[in-house]
PDB file of C-alpha atoms in Angstrom:
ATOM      1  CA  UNK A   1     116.107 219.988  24.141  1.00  0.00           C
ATOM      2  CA  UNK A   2     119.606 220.101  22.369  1.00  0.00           C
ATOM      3  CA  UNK A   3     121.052 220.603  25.860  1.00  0.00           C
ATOM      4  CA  UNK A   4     120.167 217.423  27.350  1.00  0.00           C
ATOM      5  CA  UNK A   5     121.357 215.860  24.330  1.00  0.00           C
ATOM      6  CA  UNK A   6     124.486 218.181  24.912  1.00  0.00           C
ATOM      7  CA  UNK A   7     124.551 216.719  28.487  1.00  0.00           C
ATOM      8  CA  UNK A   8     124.169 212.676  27.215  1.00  0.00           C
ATOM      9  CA  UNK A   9     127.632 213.555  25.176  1.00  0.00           C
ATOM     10  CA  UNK A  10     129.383 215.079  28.196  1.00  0.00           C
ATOM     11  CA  UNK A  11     128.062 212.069  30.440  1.00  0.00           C
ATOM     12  CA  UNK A  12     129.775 209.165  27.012  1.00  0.00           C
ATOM     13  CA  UNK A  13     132.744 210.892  27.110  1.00  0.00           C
ATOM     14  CA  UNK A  14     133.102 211.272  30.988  1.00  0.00           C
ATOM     15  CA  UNK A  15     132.515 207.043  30.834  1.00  0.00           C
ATOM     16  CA  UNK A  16     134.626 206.498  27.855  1.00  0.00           C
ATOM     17  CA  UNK A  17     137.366 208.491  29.948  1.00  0.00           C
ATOM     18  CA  UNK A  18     137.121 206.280  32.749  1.00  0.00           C
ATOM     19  CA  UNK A  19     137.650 203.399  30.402  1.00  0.00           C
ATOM     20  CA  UNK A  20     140.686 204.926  28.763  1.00  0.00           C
ATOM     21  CA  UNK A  21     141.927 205.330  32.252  1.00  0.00           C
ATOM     22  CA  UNK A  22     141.524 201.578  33.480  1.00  0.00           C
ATOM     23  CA  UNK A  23     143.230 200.978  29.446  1.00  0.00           C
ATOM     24  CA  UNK A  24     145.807 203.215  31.020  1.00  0.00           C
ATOM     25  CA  UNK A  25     146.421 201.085  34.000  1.00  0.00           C
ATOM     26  CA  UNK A  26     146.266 197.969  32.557  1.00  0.00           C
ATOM     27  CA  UNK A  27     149.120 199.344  29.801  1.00  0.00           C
ATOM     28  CA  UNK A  28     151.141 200.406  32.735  1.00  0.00           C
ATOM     29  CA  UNK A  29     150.811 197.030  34.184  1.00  0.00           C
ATOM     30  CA  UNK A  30     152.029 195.305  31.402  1.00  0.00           C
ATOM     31  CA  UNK A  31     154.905 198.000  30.469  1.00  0.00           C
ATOM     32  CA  UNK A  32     156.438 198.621  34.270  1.00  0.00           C
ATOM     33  CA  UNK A  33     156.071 202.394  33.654  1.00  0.00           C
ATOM     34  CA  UNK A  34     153.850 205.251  33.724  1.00  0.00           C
ATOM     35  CA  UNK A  35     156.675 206.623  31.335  1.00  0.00           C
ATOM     36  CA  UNK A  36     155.953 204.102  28.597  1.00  0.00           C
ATOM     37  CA  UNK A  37     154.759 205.123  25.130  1.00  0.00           C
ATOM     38  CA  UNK A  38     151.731 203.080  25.066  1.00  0.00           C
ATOM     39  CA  UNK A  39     150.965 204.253  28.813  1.00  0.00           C
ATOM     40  CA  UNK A  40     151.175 207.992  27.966  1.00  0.00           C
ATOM     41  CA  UNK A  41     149.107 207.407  24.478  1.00  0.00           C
ATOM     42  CA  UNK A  42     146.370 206.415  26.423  1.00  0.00           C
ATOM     43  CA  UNK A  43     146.424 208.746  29.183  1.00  0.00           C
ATOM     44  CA  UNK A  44     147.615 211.760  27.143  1.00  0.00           C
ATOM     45  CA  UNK A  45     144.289 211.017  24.504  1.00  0.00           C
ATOM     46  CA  UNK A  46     142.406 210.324  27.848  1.00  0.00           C
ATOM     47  CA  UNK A  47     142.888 213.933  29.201  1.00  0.00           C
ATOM     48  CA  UNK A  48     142.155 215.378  26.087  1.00  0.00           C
ATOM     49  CA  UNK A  49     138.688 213.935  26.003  1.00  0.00           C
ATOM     50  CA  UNK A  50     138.482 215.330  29.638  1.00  0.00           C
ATOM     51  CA  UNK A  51     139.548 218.798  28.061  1.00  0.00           C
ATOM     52  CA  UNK A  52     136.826 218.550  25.558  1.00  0.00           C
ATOM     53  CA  UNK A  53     134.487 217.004  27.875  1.00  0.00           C
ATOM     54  CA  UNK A  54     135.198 219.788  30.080  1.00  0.00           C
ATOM     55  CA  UNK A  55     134.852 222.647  27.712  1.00  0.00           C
ATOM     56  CA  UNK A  56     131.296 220.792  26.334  1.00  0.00           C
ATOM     57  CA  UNK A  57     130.177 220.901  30.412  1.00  0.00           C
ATOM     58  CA  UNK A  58     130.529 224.359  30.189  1.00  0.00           C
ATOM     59  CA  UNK A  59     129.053 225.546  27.050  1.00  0.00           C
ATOM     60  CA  UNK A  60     125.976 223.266  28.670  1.00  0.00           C
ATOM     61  CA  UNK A  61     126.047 225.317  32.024  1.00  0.00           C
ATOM     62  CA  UNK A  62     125.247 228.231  29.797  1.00  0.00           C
ATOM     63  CA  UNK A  63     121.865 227.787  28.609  1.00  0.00           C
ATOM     64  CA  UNK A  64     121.040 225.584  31.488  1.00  0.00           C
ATOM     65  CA  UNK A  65     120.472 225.116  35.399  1.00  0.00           C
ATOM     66  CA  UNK A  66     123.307 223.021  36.895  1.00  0.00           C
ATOM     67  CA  UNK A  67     120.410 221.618  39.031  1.00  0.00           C
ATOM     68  CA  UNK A  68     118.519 220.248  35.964  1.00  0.00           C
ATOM     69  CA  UNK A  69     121.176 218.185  34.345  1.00  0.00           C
ATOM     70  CA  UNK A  70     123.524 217.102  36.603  1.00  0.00           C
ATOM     71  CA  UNK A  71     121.545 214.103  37.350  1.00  0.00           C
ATOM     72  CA  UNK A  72     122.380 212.811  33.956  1.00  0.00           C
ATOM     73  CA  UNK A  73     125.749 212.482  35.228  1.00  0.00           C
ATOM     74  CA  UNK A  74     124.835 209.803  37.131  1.00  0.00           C
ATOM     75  CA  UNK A  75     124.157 207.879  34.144  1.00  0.00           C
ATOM     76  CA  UNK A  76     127.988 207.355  33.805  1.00  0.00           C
ATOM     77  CA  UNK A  77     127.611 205.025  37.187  1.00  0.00           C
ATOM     78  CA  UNK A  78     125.074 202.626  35.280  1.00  0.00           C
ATOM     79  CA  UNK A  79     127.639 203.129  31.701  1.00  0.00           C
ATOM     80  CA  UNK A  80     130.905 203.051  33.408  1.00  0.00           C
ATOM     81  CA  UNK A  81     130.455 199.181  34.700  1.00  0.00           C
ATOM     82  CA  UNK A  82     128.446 198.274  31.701  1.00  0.00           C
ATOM     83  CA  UNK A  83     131.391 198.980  29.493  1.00  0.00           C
ATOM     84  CA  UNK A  84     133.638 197.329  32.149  1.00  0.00           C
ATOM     85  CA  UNK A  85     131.922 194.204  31.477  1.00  0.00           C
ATOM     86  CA  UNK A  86     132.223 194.212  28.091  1.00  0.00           C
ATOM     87  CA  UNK A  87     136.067 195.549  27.753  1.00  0.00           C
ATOM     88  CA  UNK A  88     137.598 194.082  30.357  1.00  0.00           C
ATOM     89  CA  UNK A  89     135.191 191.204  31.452  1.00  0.00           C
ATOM     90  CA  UNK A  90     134.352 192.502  34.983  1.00  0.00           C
ATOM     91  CA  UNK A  91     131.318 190.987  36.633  1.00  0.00           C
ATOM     92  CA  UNK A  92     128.369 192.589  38.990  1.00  0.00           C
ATOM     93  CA  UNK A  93     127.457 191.540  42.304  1.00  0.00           C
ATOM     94  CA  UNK A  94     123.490 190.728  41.975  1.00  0.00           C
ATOM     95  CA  UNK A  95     122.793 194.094  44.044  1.00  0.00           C
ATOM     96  CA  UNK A  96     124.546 196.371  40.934  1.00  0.00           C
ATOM     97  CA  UNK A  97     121.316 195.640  39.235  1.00  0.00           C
ATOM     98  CA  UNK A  98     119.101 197.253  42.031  1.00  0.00           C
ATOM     99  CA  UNK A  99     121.649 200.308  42.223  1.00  0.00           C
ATOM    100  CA  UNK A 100     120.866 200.969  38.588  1.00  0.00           C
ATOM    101  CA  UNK A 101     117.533 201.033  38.778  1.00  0.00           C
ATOM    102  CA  UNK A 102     117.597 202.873  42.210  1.00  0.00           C
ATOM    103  CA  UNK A 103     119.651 205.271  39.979  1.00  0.00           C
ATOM    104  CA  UNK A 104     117.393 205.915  36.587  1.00  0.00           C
ATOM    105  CA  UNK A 105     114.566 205.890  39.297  1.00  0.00           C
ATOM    106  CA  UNK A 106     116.269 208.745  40.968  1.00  0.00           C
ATOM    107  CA  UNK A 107     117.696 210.346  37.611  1.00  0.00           C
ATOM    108  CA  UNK A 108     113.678 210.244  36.358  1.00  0.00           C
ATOM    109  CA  UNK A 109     112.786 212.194  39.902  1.00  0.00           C
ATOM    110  CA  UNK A 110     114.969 214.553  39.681  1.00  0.00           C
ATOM    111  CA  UNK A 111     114.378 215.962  35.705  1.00  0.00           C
ATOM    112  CA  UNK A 112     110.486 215.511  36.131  1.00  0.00           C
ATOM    113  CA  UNK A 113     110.522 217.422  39.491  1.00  0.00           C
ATOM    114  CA  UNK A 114     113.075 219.981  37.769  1.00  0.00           C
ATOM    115  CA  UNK A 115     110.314 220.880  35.325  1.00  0.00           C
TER     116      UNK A 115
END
């Protein structure tokens, strides 16, 4: 059971990394330069989370079947935009809300066949 809870932390910190990354751009924008201290803050902290992420993913891959959780990483499709929203005020088209639950329908499939 720890391992799927194991694989919910991987799938945060893959989303929060693809936050830091739009941070990232939007620091790059306003500075002119990849180069920038504030740029390379973000995406330097950014790639460590994707180190640790990474090195999590693995641990994970050792007491379980790739097959069986890998469709939790979809849930960072449904988190990514959701955080989008709220950081940077993006909006949905009405059809992201069918895509979501087209996703956790598919997510739900997937583990419950993979028992």
């Amino acid at each position: 059971m720890y391992v799927y809870l194991l694989t919910i932390l991987c799938v945060m910190g893959i989303a929060i990394g693809q936050i830091l990354f739009k941070v990232s751009a939007n620091s790059m924008n306003k500075t002119g330069s990849f180069f920038a201290i504030e740029t390379l803050a973000v995406f330097f902290a950014t790639m460590v989370l994707y180190g640790i992420t990474s090195i999590g993913w693995v641990l994970i891959l050792r007491k379980a079947e790739l097959g069986k959780v890998y469709p939790f990483m979809a849930l960072a499709f449904i988190v990514v935009p959701l955080a989008s929203r709220f950081f940077f005020g993006e909006r949905f088209a009405p059809g992201y809300f069918v895509g979501t639950a087209l996703i956790m329908s598919g997510i739900v499939v997937t583990v419950a066949a993979s028992r």
